[in-house]
Every structure is written in C-alpha cells, then in structure tokens.
mmCIF file of C-alpha atoms in Angstrom:
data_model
loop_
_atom_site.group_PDB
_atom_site.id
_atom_site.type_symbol
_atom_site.label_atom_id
_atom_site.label_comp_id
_atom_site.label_asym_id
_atom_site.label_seq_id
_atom_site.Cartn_x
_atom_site.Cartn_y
_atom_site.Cartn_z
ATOM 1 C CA UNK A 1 -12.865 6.130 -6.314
ATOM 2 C CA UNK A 2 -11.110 7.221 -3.119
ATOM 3 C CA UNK A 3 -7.146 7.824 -3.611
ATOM 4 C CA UNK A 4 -4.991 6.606 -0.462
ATOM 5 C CA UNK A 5 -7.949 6.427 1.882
ATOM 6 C CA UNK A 6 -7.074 7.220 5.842
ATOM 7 C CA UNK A 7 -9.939 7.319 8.065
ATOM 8 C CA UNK A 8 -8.591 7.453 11.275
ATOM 9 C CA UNK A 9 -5.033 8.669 10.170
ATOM 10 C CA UNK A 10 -4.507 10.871 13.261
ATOM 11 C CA UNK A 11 -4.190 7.542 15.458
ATOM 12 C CA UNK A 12 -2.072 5.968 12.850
ATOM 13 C CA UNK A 13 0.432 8.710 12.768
ATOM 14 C CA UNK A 14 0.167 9.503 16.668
ATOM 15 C CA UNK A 15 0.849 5.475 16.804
ATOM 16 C CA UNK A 16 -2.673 5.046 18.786
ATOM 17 C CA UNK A 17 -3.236 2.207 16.178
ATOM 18 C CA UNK A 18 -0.038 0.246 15.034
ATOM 19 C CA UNK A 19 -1.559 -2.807 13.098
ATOM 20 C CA UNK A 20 -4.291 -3.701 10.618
ATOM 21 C CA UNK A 21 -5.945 -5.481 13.090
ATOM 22 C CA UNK A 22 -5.961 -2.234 15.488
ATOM 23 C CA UNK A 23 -7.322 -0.221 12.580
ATOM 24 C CA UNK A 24 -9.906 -3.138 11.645
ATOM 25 C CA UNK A 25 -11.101 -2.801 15.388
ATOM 26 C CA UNK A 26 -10.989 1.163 15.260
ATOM 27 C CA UNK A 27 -13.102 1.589 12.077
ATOM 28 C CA UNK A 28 -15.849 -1.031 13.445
ATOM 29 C CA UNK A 29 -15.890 0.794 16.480
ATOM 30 C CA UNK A 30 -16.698 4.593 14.449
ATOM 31 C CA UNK A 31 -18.744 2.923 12.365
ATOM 32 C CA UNK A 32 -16.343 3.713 9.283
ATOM 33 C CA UNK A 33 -16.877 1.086 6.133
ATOM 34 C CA UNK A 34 -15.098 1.333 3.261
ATOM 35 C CA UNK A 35 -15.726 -1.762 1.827
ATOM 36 C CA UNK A 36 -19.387 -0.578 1.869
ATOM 37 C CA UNK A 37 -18.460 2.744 0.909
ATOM 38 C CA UNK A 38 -16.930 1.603 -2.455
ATOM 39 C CA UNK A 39 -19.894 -1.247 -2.935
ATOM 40 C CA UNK A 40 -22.303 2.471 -3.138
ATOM 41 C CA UNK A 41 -19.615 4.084 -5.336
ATOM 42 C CA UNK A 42 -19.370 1.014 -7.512
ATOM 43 C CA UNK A 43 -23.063 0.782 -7.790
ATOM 44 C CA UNK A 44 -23.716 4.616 -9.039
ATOM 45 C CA UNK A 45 -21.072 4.420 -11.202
ATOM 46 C CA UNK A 46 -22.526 1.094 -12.478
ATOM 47 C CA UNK A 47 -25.452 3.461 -13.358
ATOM 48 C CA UNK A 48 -23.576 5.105 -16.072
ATOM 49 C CA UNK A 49 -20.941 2.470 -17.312
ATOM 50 C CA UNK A 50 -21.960 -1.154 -16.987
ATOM 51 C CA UNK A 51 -17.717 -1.972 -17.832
ATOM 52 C CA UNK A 52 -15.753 0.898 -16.850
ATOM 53 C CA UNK A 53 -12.862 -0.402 -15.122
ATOM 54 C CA UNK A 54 -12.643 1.506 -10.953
ATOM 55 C CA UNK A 55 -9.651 1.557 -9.126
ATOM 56 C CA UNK A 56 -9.709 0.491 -5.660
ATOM 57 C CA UNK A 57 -6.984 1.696 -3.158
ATOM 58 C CA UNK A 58 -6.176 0.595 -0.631
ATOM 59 C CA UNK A 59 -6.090 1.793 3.247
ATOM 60 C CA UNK A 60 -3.530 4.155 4.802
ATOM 61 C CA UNK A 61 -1.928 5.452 1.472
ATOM 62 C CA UNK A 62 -2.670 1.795 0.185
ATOM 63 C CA UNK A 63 0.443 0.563 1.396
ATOM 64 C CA UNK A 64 0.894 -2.711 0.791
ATOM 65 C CA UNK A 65 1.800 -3.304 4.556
ATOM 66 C CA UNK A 66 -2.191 -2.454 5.187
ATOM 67 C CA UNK A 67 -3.555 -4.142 1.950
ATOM 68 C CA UNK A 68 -5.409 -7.645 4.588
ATOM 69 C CA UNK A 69 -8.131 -4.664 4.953
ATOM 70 C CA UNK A 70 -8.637 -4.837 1.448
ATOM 71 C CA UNK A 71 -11.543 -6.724 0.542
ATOM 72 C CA UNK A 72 -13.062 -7.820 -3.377
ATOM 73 C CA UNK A 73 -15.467 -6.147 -4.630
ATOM 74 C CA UNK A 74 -18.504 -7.761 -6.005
ATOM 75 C CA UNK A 75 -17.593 -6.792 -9.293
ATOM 76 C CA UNK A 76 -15.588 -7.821 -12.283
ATOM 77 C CA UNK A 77 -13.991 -4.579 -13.499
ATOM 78 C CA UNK A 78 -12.559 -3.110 -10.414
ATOM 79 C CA UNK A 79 -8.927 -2.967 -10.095
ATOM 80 C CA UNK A 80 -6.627 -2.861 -7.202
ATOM 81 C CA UNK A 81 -4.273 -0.372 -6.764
ATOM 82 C CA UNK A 82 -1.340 0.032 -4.141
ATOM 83 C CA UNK A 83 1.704 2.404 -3.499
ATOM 84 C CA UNK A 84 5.038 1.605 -1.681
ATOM 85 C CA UNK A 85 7.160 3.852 -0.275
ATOM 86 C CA UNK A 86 8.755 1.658 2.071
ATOM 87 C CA UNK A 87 11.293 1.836 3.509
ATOM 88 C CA UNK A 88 10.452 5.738 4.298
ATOM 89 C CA UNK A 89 13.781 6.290 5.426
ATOM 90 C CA UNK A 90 14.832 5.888 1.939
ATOM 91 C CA UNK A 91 12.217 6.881 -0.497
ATOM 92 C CA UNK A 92 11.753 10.498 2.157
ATOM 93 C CA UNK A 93 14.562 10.874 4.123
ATOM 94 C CA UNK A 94 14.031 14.115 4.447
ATOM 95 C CA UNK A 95 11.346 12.957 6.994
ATOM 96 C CA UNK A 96 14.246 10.982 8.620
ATOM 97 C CA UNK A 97 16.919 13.896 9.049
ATOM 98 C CA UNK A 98 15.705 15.717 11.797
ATOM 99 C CA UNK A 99 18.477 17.070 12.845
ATOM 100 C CA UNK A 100 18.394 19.776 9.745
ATOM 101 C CA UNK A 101 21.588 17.880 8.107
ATOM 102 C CA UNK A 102 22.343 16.197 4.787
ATOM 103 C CA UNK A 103 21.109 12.620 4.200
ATOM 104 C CA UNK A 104 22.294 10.330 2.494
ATOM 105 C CA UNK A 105 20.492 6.854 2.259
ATOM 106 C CA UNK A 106 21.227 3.214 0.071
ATOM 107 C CA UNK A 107 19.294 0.661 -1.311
ATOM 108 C CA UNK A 108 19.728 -2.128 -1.238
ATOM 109 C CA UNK A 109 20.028 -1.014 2.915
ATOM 110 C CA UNK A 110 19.123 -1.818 6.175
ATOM 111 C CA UNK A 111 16.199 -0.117 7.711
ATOM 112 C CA UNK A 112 13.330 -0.773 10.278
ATOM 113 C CA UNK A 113 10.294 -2.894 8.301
ATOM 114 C CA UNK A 114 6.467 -2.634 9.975
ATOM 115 C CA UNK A 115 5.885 -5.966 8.077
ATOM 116 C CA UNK A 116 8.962 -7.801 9.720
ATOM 117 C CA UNK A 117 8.875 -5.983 12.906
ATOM 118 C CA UNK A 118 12.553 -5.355 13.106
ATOM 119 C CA UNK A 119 15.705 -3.616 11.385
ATOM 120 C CA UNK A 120 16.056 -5.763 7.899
ATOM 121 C CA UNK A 121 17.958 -5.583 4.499
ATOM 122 C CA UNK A 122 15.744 -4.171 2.327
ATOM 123 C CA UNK A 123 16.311 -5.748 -1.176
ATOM 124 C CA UNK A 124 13.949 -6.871 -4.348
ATOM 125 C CA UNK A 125 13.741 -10.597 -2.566
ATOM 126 C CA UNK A 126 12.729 -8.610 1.027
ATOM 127 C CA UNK A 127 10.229 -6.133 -1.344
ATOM 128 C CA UNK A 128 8.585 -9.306 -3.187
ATOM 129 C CA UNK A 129 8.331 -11.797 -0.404
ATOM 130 C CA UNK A 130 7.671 -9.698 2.655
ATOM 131 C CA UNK A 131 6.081 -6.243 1.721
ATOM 132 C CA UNK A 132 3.901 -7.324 -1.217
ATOM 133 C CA UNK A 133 3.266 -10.442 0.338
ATOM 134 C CA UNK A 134 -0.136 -9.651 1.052
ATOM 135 C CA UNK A 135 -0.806 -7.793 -2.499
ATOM 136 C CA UNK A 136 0.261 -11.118 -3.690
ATOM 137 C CA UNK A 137 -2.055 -13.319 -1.869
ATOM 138 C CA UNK A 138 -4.703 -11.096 -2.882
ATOM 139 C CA UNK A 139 -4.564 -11.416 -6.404
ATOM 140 C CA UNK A 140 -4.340 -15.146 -6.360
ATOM 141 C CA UNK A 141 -6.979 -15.820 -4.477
ATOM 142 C CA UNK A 142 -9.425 -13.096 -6.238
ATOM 143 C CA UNK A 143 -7.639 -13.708 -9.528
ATOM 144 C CA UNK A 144 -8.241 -10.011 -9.553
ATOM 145 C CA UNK A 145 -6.116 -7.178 -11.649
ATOM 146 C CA UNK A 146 -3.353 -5.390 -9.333
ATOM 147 C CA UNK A 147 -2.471 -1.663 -10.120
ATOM 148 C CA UNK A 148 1.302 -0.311 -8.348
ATOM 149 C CA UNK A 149 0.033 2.678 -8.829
ATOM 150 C CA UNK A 150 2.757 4.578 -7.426
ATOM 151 C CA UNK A 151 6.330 4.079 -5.999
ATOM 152 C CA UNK A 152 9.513 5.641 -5.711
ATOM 153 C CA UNK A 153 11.453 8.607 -3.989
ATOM 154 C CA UNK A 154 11.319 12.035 -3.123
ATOM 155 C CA UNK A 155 15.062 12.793 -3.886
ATOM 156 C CA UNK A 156 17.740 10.649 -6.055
ATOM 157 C CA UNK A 157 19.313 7.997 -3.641
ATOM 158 C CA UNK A 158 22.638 5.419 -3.845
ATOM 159 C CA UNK A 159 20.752 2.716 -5.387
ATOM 160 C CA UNK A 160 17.741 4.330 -6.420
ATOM 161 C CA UNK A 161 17.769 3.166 -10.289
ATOM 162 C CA UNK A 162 17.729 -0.420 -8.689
ATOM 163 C CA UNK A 163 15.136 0.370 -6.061
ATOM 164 C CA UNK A 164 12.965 1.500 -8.661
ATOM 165 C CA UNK A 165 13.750 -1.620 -11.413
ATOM 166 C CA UNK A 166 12.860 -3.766 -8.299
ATOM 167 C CA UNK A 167 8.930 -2.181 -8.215
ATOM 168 C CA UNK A 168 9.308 -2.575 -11.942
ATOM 169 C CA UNK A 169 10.861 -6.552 -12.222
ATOM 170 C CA UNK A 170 8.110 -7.591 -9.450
ATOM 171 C CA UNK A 171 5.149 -5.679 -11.003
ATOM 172 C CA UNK A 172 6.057 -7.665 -14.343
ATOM 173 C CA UNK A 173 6.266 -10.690 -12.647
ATOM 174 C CA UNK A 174 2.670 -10.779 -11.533
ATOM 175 C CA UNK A 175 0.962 -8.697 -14.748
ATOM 176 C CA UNK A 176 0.509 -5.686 -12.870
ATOM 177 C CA UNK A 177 -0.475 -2.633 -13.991
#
C-alpha cells in the first residue's frame, strides 16, 4: 500500500537519525504512524476485498536493516515485503566513485555493514545471519508470509551471479516470495 516508505528521509540521509531506534523516537515525536496508517489502508481496502492479499513494506526503502519498525498487522492476508541493496558500495557503486573514475567492486567483499557497525565480509552466511536477521525473526514469530521484493545491482559486478543466487538460496530457505 505504500512502496519503500521514508518519512523523515532527509534526517536519514543527512545522518540526523542513524538507528531504528532514532527514527522510532523521530516519528513519535512528528506524530508520523505508519503502523496506523496501513491499519486505515487495510481497513478500506477490506471494504472491497474481504481476502485480497496487501503488501506491507517496510521503512526506509524496507531495508531489512530497518525492518524492528515493522509491526503485524491485524490481519491475515497481508504480506511483508523487503528490499536489500546492501552493501551499497556494491549493488551502486556508482554512488561510491566520487571521484568520477571507474569502479570496480566484488562479492563476496569487504565493505562497511550498518547492521554490524564495522567493515565486514559480506557473504550469503553474513546476508542470512546478520542483514535478514531481523526479517527472519519476524516471520517466526508472526508466522507471517515474507515478500524480497527486490534486490540486486545497478551495474554487472565480480561476483554478482553469486550475490544474486545468495538473495535467491536464502529466500528459498524460508518460503519467501
């Protein structure tokens, strides 16, 4: 019902808020609910379709580093949907080459990881046990459908064909969609 919401996304990307729990304080403090936001959108569209399955992203692109502000929905047919594009220096490293240069990045590689809060090897272990760590307690304790609804890279990579099998291996793992 909302793709990749970002209320607040100016402080995010100025770095004013740095952590869930910064953006958890922010939003109380404007007054911004989304939880309540998609309980009203759920409701009309319960109006017209008493089963239609809603997808549910989740804050600040729905990264998966952000997903403990995700909260269930009082609802059986909602489905949860989240994007990686971590590390960013991989999947856009465009973004990362600011000197106007050629870039050249590998996977699996070592980059900086919000969710670790250092420089890590980012592999299909560090992806499943670390970055969707969160996505994954979700869904077991809601026993609630996951969507990775979208992952990958803005321009072919060393490793990329693995980087992507990765999403794909893990999302299989835990019947997501």
């Amino acid at each position: 019902v909302m793709v990749e919401p970002n209320p607040l996304w100016e402080e995010i990307l100025s770095d004013e808020i740095e952590t869930p729990d910064e953006l958890k304080q922010a939003l109380k403090k404007h007054r911004i609910d989304i939880t309540g936001m998609y309980s009203f959108f759920i409701s009309e569209i319960r109006t017209v379709s008493k089963d239609l399955p809603i997808i549910l992203g989740g804050l600040v692109w729905s990264d998966p580093q952000w997903w403990d502000l995700m909260e269930k929905q009082n609802d059986p047919f909602c489905v949860y949907d989240v994007h990686n594009y971590e590390p960013r220096d991989f999947t856009h490293p465009m973004e990362a080459d600011e000197t106007g240069g050629s870039y050249s990045a590998e996977y699996p590689g070592t980059y900086w990881c919000m969710a670790a809060d250092d420089t890590v090897l980012y592999n299909k272990a560090l992806l499943e046990n670390v970055i969707f760590k969160k996505v994954r307690e979700f869904q077991k304790k809601h026993n609630v459908p996951i969507l990775l609804g979208e992952f990958g890279m803005q321009l072919p990579q060393h490793g990329g064909l693995i980087y992507l099998d990765d999403h794909a291996a893990i999302a299989r793992k835990y019947g997501w969609h």
